[in-house]
PDB file of C-alpha atoms in Angstrom:
ATOM      1  CA  MET B   1       0.000   0.000   0.000  1.00  0.00           C
ATOM      2  CA  LYS B   2       1.347   3.428  -0.924  1.00  0.00           C
ATOM      3  CA  PHE B   3       1.493   6.450   1.389  1.00  0.00           C
ATOM      4  CA  LYS B   4      -1.101   8.241  -0.748  1.00  0.00           C
ATOM      5  CA  ASP B   5      -3.490   5.285  -0.320  1.00  0.00           C
ATOM      6  CA  ILE B   6      -3.092   5.432   3.454  1.00  0.00           C
ATOM      7  CA  GLU B   7      -3.649   9.185   3.469  1.00  0.00           C
ATOM      8  CA  THR B   8      -6.808   8.736   1.369  1.00  0.00           C
ATOM      9  CA  ILE B   9      -8.147   6.202   3.875  1.00  0.00           C
ATOM     10  CA  LEU B  10      -7.427   8.587   6.753  1.00  0.00           C
ATOM     11  CA  LYS B  11      -9.223  11.408   4.900  1.00  0.00           C
ATOM     12  CA  THR B  12     -12.272   9.457   3.767  1.00  0.00           C
ATOM     13  CA  SER B  13     -12.990   6.477   6.012  1.00  0.00           C
ATOM     14  CA  ASN B  14     -15.931   6.445   8.367  1.00  0.00           C
ATOM     15  CA  PRO B  15     -15.140   6.138  12.088  1.00  0.00           C
ATOM     16  CA  LYS B  16     -17.353   3.025  12.099  1.00  0.00           C
ATOM     17  CA  ASP B  17     -14.745   1.419   9.795  1.00  0.00           C
ATOM     18  CA  TRP B  18     -12.263   1.295  12.690  1.00  0.00           C
ATOM     19  CA  LEU B  19     -11.936  -1.018  15.689  1.00  0.00           C
ATOM     20  CA  TYR B  20     -10.654   0.474  18.950  1.00  0.00           C
ATOM     21  CA  ASP B  21      -8.636  -1.322  21.633  1.00  0.00           C
ATOM     22  CA  ILE B  22      -9.159   0.787  24.753  1.00  0.00           C
ATOM     23  CA  ASP B  23      -6.367  -0.904  26.742  1.00  0.00           C
ATOM     24  CA  ASP B  24      -3.628  -0.261  24.177  1.00  0.00           C
ATOM     25  CA  ARG B  25      -5.186   2.861  22.581  1.00  0.00           C
ATOM     26  CA  ILE B  26      -4.886   1.329  19.105  1.00  0.00           C
ATOM     27  CA  TYR B  27      -7.290   1.816  16.215  1.00  0.00           C
ATOM     28  CA  THR B  28      -7.383  -0.861  13.505  1.00  0.00           C
ATOM     29  CA  TYR B  29      -8.897  -0.294  10.075  1.00  0.00           C
ATOM     30  CA  LYS B  30     -11.376  -3.112   9.435  1.00  0.00           C
ATOM     31  CA  THR B  31     -10.760  -3.305   5.669  1.00  0.00           C
ATOM     32  CA  TYR B  32      -6.961  -3.518   5.954  1.00  0.00           C
ATOM     33  CA  VAL B  33      -6.189  -4.739   9.470  1.00  0.00           C
ATOM     34  CA  ARG B  34      -2.498  -3.980   8.930  1.00  0.00           C
ATOM     35  CA  LEU B  35      -3.353  -0.252   9.043  1.00  0.00           C
ATOM     36  CA  ASN B  36      -3.265   1.022  12.623  1.00  0.00           C
ATOM     37  CA  ILE B  37      -3.298   4.284  14.545  1.00  0.00           C
ATOM     38  CA  LEU B  38      -1.602   4.256  17.950  1.00  0.00           C
ATOM     39  CA  THR B  39      -2.436   7.151  20.267  1.00  0.00           C
ATOM     40  CA  LYS B  40      -0.330   8.278  23.197  1.00  0.00           C
ATOM     41  CA  PHE B  41       0.499  11.307  25.268  1.00  0.00           C
ATOM     42  CA  PRO B  42       3.869  13.021  24.830  1.00  0.00           C
ATOM     43  CA  ASP B  43       6.656  11.489  26.925  1.00  0.00           C
ATOM     44  CA  ASP B  44       7.318  14.678  28.837  1.00  0.00           C
ATOM     45  CA  THR B  45       5.855  16.007  32.076  1.00  0.00           C
ATOM     46  CA  ALA B  46       2.123  16.385  32.547  1.00  0.00           C
ATOM     47  CA  SER B  47       2.390  20.167  32.528  1.00  0.00           C
ATOM     48  CA  ASP B  48       4.065  20.067  29.102  1.00  0.00           C
ATOM     49  CA  ARG B  49       1.205  17.957  27.736  1.00  0.00           C
ATOM     50  CA  LYS B  50      -1.373  20.586  28.666  1.00  0.00           C
ATOM     51  CA  PHE B  51      -2.719  22.552  25.710  1.00  0.00           C
ATOM     52  CA  GLU B  52      -3.870  26.114  26.259  1.00  0.00           C
ATOM     53  CA  GLU B  53      -5.580  28.205  23.586  1.00  0.00           C
ATOM     54  CA  ASP B  54      -8.742  30.278  23.824  1.00  0.00           C
ATOM     55  CA  TRP B  55     -10.837  27.930  21.702  1.00  0.00           C
ATOM     56  CA  VAL B  56     -10.633  25.091  24.261  1.00  0.00           C
ATOM     57  CA  ASN B  57     -12.218  27.393  26.851  1.00  0.00           C
ATOM     58  CA  LYS B  58     -15.478  27.301  24.889  1.00  0.00           C
ATOM     59  CA  PHE B  59     -16.175  23.793  26.213  1.00  0.00           C
ATOM     60  CA  SER B  60     -17.689  22.946  29.590  1.00  0.00           C
ATOM     61  CA  SER B  61     -14.405  21.324  30.636  1.00  0.00           C
ATOM     62  CA  LYS B  62     -11.517  23.733  30.064  1.00  0.00           C
ATOM     63  CA  ASP B  63      -8.726  21.145  30.312  1.00  0.00           C
ATOM     64  CA  ALA B  64      -7.058  20.092  27.075  1.00  0.00           C
ATOM     65  CA  TRP B  65      -4.078  17.838  26.426  1.00  0.00           C
ATOM     66  CA  MET B  66      -1.732  17.133  23.535  1.00  0.00           C
ATOM     67  CA  LEU B  67      -2.166  13.715  21.934  1.00  0.00           C
ATOM     68  CA  ILE B  68       0.117  11.990  19.440  1.00  0.00           C
ATOM     69  CA  ALA B  69      -1.411   9.745  16.766  1.00  0.00           C
ATOM     70  CA  LYS B  70       1.121   7.496  15.039  1.00  0.00           C
ATOM     71  CA  VAL B  71       0.040   5.695  11.887  1.00  0.00           C
ATOM     72  CA  TYR B  72       1.527   2.266  11.151  1.00  0.00           C
ATOM     73  CA  TYR B  73       1.110  -0.125   8.247  1.00  0.00           C
ATOM     74  CA  SER B  74       2.235  -3.750   8.687  1.00  0.00           C
ATOM     75  CA  GLY B  75       4.088  -2.664  11.817  1.00  0.00           C
ATOM     76  CA  SER B  76       6.073  -0.003   9.946  1.00  0.00           C
ATOM     77  CA  PHE B  77       5.842   3.623  10.993  1.00  0.00           C
ATOM     78  CA  VAL B  78       4.149   5.816   8.366  1.00  0.00           C
ATOM     79  CA  LYS B  79       3.528   9.258   9.884  1.00  0.00           C
ATOM     80  CA  GLN B  80       2.846  11.052  13.149  1.00  0.00           C
ATOM     81  CA  TYR B  81       0.104  13.633  13.725  1.00  0.00           C
ATOM     82  CA  LEU B  82      -0.553  15.932  16.690  1.00  0.00           C
ATOM     83  CA  PHE B  83      -4.030  16.367  18.139  1.00  0.00           C
ATOM     84  CA  VAL B  84      -5.703  17.991  21.115  1.00  0.00           C
ATOM     85  CA  MET B  85      -7.925  16.048  23.494  1.00  0.00           C
ATOM     86  CA  ALA B  86     -10.435  18.557  24.897  1.00  0.00           C
ATOM     87  CA  ASP B  87     -13.724  18.919  26.755  1.00  0.00           C
ATOM     88  CA  GLY B  88     -13.024  16.247  29.328  1.00  0.00           C
ATOM     89  CA  ASP B  89     -11.764  13.722  26.749  1.00  0.00           C
ATOM     90  CA  ARG B  90     -14.981  14.045  24.728  1.00  0.00           C
ATOM     91  CA  ILE B  91     -13.394  15.454  21.574  1.00  0.00           C
ATOM     92  CA  ILE B  92     -10.087  14.966  19.808  1.00  0.00           C
ATOM     93  CA  SER B  93      -9.285  17.632  17.233  1.00  0.00           C
ATOM     94  CA  GLY B  94      -6.428  18.504  14.971  1.00  0.00           C
ATOM     95  CA  ILE B  95      -4.483  21.545  16.113  1.00  0.00           C
ATOM     96  CA  PRO B  96      -5.724  24.627  14.247  1.00  0.00           C
ATOM     97  CA  LYS B  97      -3.391  26.585  11.970  1.00  0.00           C
ATOM     98  CA  SER B  98      -2.810  29.159  14.742  1.00  0.00           C
ATOM     99  CA  ALA B  99      -4.419  30.466  17.927  1.00  0.00           C
ATOM    100  CA  THR B 100      -6.221  33.081  15.843  1.00  0.00           C
ATOM    101  CA  GLU B 101      -6.747  31.133  12.590  1.00  0.00           C
ATOM    102  CA  LEU B 102      -8.928  28.276  13.761  1.00  0.00           C
ATOM    103  CA  GLU B 103      -8.663  26.184  10.617  1.00  0.00           C
ATOM    104  CA  ILE B 104      -7.869  22.490  10.268  1.00  0.00           C
ATOM    105  CA  THR B 105      -7.361  20.353   7.176  1.00  0.00           C
ATOM    106  CA  HIS B 106      -9.867  17.760   6.025  1.00  0.00           C
ATOM    107  CA  LEU B 107      -7.392  15.051   7.054  1.00  0.00           C
ATOM    108  CA  GLN B 108      -7.190  16.505  10.593  1.00  0.00           C
ATOM    109  CA  TYR B 109     -10.979  16.737  10.707  1.00  0.00           C
ATOM    110  CA  ASN B 110     -11.594  13.151   9.618  1.00  0.00           C
ATOM    111  CA  MET B 111      -8.855  11.700  11.803  1.00  0.00           C
ATOM    112  CA  GLY B 112     -10.295  13.678  14.725  1.00  0.00           C
ATOM    113  CA  LYS B 113     -13.675  12.063  14.050  1.00  0.00           C
ATOM    114  CA  ILE B 114     -12.079   8.625  13.954  1.00  0.00           C
ATOM    115  CA  LEU B 115     -10.170   9.202  17.199  1.00  0.00           C
ATOM    116  CA  SER B 116     -13.179  10.798  18.946  1.00  0.00           C
ATOM    117  CA  TYR B 117     -15.732   8.220  17.861  1.00  0.00           C
ATOM    118  CA  ARG B 118     -15.362   6.202  21.046  1.00  0.00           C
ATOM    119  CA  ASN B 119     -15.951   9.400  23.032  1.00  0.00           C
ATOM    120  CA  VAL B 120     -19.198  10.649  21.526  1.00  0.00           C
ATOM    121  CA  ASP B 121     -21.432   7.643  22.122  1.00  0.00           C
ATOM    122  CA  ALA B 122     -21.547   6.796  18.410  1.00  0.00           C
ATOM    123  CA  ASN B 123     -23.119  10.191  17.650  1.00  0.00           C
ATOM    124  CA  LEU B 124     -21.017  11.633  14.841  1.00  0.00           C
ATOM    125  CA  SER B 125     -23.084  14.822  14.641  1.00  0.00           C
ATOM    126  CA  ASP B 126     -21.912  15.611  18.184  1.00  0.00           C
ATOM    127  CA  TYR B 127     -18.361  15.870  16.824  1.00  0.00           C
ATOM    128  CA  ASP B 128     -19.414  18.469  14.258  1.00  0.00           C
ATOM    129  CA  PHE B 129     -21.291  20.389  16.954  1.00  0.00           C
ATOM    130  CA  LYS B 130     -18.205  20.482  19.178  1.00  0.00           C
ATOM    131  CA  ILE B 131     -15.944  21.618  16.314  1.00  0.00           C
ATOM    132  CA  GLU B 132     -18.447  24.373  15.557  1.00  0.00           C
ATOM    133  CA  THR B 133     -18.675  25.331  19.248  1.00  0.00           C
ATOM    134  CA  ALA B 134     -14.902  25.756  19.351  1.00  0.00           C
ATOM    135  CA  GLY B 135     -15.075  28.002  16.282  1.00  0.00           C
ATOM    136  CA  ILE B 136     -12.930  25.653  14.203  1.00  0.00           C
ATOM    137  CA  LYS B 137     -13.411  25.636  10.439  1.00  0.00           C
ATOM    138  CA  VAL B 138     -12.399  22.819   8.104  1.00  0.00           C
ATOM    139  CA  LYS B 139     -10.274  23.951   5.168  1.00  0.00           C
ATOM    140  CA  LYS B 140     -11.977  23.217   1.871  1.00  0.00           C
ATOM    141  CA  ALA B 141     -10.252  20.406   0.005  1.00  0.00           C
ATOM    142  CA  ILE B 142      -8.937  21.179  -3.455  1.00  0.00           C
ATOM    143  CA  ILE B 143      -9.689  18.362  -5.872  1.00  0.00           C
ATOM    144  CA  TYR B 144      -7.547  18.054  -8.990  1.00  0.00           C
TER     145      TYR B 144
END
């Protein structure tokens, strides 16, 4: 499988297409079980993991933490992405372009949905509501 194929899956797959192992924090793509996303917190101190920007204060729980999502295929590392776990672990979002430009890519948006799916009681519209509440916009994809 090529990198572009993996990226397409991450951009377009439905969160219901993924299995989640809560103990090991691993997501497995049902169609190609060799495609996995491993989530973990940074290996530094708890205070360094904390994420503070104004948009996270729009949620009922103001605490937010950095989260690393590492993509693997057949056990080989593919790419690492940074996310923010916010609102009491109820939403995982890509990090916006800047503290004032609250824009994420479509890949960040879809991966955030995949990673948050276990947290929103299988209600995918809740994810969109939370993104909107935070004031985050999804960058329009350019199709060639």
